[in-house]
GROMACS .gro file of C-alpha atoms in nm:
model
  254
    1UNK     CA    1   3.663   4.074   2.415
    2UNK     CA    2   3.391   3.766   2.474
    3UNK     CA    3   3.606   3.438   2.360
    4UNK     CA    4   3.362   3.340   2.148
    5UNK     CA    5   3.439   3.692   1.920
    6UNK     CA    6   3.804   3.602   1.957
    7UNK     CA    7   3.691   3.265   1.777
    8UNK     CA    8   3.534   3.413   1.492
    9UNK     CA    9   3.772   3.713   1.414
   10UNK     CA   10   4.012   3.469   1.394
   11UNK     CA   11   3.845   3.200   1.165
   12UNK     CA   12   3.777   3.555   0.929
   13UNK     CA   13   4.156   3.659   0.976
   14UNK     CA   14   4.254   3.270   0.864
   15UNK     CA   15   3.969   3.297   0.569
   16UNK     CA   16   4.102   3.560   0.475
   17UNK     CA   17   4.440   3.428   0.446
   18UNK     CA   18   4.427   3.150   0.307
   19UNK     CA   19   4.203   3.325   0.022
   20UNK     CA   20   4.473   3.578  -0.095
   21UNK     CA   21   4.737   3.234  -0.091
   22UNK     CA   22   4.491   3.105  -0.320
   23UNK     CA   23   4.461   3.432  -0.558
   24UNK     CA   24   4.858   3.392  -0.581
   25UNK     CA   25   4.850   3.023  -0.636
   26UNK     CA   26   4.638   3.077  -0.906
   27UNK     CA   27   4.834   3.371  -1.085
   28UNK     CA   28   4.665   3.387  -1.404
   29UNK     CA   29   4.528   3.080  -1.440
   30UNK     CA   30   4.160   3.109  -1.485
   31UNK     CA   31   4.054   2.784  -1.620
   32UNK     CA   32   3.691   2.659  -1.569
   33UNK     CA   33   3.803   2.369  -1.314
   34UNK     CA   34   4.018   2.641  -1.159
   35UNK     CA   35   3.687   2.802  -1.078
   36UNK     CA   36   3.497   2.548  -0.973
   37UNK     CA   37   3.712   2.408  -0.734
   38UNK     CA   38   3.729   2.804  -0.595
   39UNK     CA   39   3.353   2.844  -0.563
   40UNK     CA   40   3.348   2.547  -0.415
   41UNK     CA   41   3.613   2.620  -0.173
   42UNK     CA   42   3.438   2.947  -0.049
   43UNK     CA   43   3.065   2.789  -0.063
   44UNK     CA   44   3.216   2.566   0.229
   45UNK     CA   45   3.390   2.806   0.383
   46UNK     CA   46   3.070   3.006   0.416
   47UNK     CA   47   2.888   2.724   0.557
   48UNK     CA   48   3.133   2.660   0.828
   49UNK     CA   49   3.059   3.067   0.912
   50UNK     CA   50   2.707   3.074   0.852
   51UNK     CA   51   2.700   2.751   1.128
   52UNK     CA   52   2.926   2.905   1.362
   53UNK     CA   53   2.673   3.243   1.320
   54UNK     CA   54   2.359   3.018   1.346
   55UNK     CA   55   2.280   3.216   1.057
   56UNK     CA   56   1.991   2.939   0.912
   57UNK     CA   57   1.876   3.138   0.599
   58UNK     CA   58   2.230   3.179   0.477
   59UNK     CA   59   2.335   2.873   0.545
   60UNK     CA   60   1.963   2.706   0.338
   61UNK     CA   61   2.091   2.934   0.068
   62UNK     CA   62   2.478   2.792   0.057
   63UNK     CA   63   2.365   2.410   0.045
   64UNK     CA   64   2.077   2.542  -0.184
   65UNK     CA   65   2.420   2.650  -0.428
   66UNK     CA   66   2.648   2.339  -0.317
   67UNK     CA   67   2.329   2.145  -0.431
   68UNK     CA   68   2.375   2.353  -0.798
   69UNK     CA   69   2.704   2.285  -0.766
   70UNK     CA   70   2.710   1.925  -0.758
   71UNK     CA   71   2.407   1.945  -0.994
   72UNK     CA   72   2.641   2.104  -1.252
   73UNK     CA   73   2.901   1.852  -1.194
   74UNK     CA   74   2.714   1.552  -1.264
   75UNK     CA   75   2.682   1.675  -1.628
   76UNK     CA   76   3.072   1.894  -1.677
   77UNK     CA   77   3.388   1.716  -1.553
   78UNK     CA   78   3.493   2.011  -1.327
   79UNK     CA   79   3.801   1.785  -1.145
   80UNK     CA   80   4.085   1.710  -1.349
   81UNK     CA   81   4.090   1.377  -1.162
   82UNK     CA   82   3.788   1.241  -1.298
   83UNK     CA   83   3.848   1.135  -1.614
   84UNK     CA   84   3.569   0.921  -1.773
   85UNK     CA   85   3.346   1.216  -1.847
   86UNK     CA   86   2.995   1.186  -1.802
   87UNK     CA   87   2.960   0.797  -1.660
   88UNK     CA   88   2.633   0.749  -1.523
   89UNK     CA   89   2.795   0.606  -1.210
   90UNK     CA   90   2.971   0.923  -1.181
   91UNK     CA   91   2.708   1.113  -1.210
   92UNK     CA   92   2.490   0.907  -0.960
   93UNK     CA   93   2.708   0.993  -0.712
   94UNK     CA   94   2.743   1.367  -0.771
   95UNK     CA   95   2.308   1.345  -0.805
   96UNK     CA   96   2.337   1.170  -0.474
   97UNK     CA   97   2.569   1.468  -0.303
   98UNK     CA   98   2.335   1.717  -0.470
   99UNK     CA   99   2.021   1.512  -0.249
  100UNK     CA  100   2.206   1.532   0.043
  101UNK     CA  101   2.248   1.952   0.040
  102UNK     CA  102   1.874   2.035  -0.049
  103UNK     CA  103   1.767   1.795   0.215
  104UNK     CA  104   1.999   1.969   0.453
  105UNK     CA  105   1.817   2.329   0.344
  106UNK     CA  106   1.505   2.144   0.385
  107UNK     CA  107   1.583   1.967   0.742
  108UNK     CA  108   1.681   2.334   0.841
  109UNK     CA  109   1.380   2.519   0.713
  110UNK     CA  110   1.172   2.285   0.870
  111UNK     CA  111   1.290   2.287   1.162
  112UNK     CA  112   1.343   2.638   1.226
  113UNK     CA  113   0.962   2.619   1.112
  114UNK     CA  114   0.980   2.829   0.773
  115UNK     CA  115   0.845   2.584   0.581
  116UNK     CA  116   0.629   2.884   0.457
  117UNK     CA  117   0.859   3.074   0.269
  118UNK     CA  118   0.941   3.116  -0.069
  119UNK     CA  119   1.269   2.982  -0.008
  120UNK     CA  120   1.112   2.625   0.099
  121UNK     CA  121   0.928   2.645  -0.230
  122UNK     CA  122   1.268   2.743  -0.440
  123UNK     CA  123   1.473   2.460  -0.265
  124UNK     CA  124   1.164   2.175  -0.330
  125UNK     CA  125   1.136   2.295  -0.666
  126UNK     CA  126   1.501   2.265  -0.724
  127UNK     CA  127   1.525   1.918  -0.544
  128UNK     CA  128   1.262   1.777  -0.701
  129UNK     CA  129   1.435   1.860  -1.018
  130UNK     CA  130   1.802   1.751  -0.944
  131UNK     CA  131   1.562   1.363  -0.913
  132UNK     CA  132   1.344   1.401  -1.222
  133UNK     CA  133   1.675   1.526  -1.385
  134UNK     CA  134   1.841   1.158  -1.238
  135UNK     CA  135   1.567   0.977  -1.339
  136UNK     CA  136   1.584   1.060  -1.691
  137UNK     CA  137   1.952   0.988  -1.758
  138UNK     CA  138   1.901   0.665  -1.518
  139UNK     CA  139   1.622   0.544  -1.809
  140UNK     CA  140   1.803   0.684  -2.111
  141UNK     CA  141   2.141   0.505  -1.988
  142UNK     CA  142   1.946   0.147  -1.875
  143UNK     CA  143   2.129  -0.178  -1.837
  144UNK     CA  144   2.439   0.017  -1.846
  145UNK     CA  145   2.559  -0.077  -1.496
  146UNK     CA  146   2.355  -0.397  -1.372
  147UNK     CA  147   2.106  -0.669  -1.484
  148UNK     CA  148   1.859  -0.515  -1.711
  149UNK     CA  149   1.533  -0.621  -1.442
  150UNK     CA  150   1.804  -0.444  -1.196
  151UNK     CA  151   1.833  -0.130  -1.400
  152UNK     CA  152   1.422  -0.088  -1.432
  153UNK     CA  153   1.341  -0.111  -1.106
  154UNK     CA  154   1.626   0.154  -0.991
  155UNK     CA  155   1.506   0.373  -1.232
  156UNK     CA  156   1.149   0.336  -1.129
  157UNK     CA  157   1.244   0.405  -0.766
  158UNK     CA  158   1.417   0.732  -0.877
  159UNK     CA  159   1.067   0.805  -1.113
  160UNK     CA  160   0.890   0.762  -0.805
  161UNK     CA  161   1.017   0.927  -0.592
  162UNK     CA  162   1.031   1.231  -0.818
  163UNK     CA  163   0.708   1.217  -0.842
  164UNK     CA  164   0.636   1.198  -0.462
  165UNK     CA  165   0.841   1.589  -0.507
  166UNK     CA  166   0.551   1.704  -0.714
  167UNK     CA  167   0.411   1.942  -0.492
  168UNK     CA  168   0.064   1.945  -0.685
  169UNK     CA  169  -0.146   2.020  -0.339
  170UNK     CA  170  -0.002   2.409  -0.346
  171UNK     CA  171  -0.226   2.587  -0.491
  172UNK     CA  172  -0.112   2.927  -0.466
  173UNK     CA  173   0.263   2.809  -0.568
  174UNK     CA  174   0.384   3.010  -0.854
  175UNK     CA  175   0.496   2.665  -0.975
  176UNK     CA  176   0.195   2.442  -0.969
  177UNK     CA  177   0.141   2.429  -1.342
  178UNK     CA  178   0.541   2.346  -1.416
  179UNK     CA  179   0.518   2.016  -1.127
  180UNK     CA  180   0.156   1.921  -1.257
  181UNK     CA  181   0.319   1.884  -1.577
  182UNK     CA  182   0.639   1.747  -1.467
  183UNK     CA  183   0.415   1.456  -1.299
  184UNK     CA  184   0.232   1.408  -1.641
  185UNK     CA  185   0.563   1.312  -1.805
  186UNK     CA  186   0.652   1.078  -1.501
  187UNK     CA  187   0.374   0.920  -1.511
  188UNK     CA  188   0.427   0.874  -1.867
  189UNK     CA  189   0.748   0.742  -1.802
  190UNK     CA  190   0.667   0.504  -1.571
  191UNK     CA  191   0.362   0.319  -1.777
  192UNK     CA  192   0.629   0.289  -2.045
  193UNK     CA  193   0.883   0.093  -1.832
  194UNK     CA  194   0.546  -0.136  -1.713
  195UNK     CA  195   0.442  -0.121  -2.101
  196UNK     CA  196   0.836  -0.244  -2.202
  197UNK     CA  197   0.818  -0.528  -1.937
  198UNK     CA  198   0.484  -0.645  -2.031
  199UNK     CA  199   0.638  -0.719  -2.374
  200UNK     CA  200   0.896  -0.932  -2.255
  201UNK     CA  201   0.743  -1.100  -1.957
  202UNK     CA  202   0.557  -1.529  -1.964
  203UNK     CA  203   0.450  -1.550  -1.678
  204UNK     CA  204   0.067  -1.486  -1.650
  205UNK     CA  205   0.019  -1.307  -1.306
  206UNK     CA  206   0.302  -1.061  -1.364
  207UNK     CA  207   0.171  -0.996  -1.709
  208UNK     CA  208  -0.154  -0.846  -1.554
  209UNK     CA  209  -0.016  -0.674  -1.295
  210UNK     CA  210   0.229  -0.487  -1.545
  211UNK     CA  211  -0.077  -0.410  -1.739
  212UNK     CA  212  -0.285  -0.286  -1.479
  213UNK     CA  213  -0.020  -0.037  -1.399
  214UNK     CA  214   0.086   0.045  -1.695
  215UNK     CA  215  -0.270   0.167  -1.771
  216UNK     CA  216  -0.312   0.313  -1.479
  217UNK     CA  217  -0.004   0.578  -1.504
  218UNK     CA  218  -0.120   0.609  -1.881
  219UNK     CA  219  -0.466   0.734  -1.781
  220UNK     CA  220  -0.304   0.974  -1.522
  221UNK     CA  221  -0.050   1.097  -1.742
  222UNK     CA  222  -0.313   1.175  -1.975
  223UNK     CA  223  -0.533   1.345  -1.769
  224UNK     CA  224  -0.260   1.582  -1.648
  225UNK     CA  225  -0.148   1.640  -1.984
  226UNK     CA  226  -0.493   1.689  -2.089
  227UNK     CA  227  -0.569   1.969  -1.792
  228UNK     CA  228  -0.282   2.178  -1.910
  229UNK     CA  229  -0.351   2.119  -2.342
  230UNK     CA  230  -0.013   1.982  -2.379
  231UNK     CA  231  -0.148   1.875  -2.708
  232UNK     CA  232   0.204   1.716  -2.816
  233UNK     CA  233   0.280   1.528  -2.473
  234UNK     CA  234  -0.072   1.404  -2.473
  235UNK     CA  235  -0.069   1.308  -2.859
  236UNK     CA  236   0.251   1.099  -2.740
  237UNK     CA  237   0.078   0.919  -2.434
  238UNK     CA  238  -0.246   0.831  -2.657
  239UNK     CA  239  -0.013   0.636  -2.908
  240UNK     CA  240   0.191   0.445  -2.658
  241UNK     CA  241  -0.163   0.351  -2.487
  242UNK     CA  242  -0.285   0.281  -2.872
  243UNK     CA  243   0.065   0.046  -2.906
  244UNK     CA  244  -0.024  -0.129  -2.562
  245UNK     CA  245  -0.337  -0.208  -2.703
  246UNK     CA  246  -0.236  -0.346  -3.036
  247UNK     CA  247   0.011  -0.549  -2.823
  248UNK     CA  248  -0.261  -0.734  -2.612
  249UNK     CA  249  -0.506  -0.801  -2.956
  250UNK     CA  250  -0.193  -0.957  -3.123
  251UNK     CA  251  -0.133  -1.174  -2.771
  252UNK     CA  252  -0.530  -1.227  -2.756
  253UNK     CA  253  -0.633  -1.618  -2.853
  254UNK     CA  254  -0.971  -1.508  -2.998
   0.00000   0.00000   0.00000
């Protein structure tokens, strides 16, 4: 038998092993972190086979689910050992593990040059959601962790660069409409941090650069919103452009 075969029927023998160890570890207890730390157990375990196979679609689907997986865990406390629930630094860092596994499905796809597959479109789609996803709790929990200036511009890096995920060029993408309005609300999101900063900035050069930009991802917002009669999300955008406005008469000397 080729040495290399002796390799992997043994790592197989040894998975399999160790898996019916854990089954009577576990005896009856089927608790939800009992699971999760099983699944993710065996979604390594594959990896290490699929790598050892140079099986690359398998292996884009495994981190596609560790990238779920950490996804989920951001948001449940799966590990008995983290106890402060959901922390936004906590979940940063889970967010930041989830990054790191579609990137790897993406670095693989690419490479292997099947960028053109539905499964590049599934694991884009699903990254660019894990940041949008970030982005929101990042703005919802601001000032938490840092400096309120601090906090903003984090969050607008994360905004931005879920927006640079949009994949609005694809045409033919089953998916087009869902990131087209995905970018609507980012851009909406972002004009309102520029709007918020506007309000509490003096200094006059700053003051018209926020404003510039802050109309400027209003208008695109809109226009997006507009193309797909999201009558509600576009209602929204119209009054926080109608606010910004009311702001700068009040500020205006004449």
């Amino acid at each position: 038998m080729h040495k290399s075969q002796q390799t992997y029927n043994a790592f197989i023998e040894d998975f399999n092993k160790k898996s019916e160890e854990e089954k009577a570890k576990c005896g009856n207890d089927t608790t939800y972190q009992q699971i999760a730390k099983q699944s993710y157990d065996y979604i390594m375990k594959s990896v290490a086979l699929f790598e050892f196979a140079n099986d690359h679609i398998n292996l884009v689907i495994c981190n596609l689910n560790l990238g779920r997986f950490y996804r989920l865990s951001a948001h449940i406390n799966i590990f008995h050992e983290f106890k402060v629930g959901k922390s936004l630094k906590m979940q940063k860092k889970f967010y930041q593990q989830s990054f790191d596994s579609y990137r790897k499905a993406l670095d693989i796809l690419v490479e292997k040059k099947m960028k053109g597959i539905d499964l590049y479109e599934i694991v884009l789609w699903e990254y660019s959601t894990a940041v949008f996803n970030l982005a929101r709790e990042m703005q919802d929990g601001i000032s938490v962790e840092h400096s309120k200036e601090d906090a903003e511009r984090e969050v607008l890096d994360m905004l931005m660069k879920a927006l640079q995920l949009c994949d609005l060029d694809t045409h033919n993408s089953s998916r087009q409409v869902l990131y087209i309005f995905r970018a609507g609300l980012i851009h909406q999101k972002i004009a309102s941090l520029h709007h918020q900063s506007l309000r509490m900035l003096s200094d006059e050069y700053k003051r018209k650069s926020f404003l510039q930009l802050s109309r400027l991802h209003y208008e695109k917002s809109a226009k997006l919103l507009e193309s797909l009669k999201e009558h509600k999300e576009f209602l929204k955008v119209q009054m926080e452009r109608i606010a910004l406005q009311e702001f700068l008469a009040e500020e205006a000397s004449s």
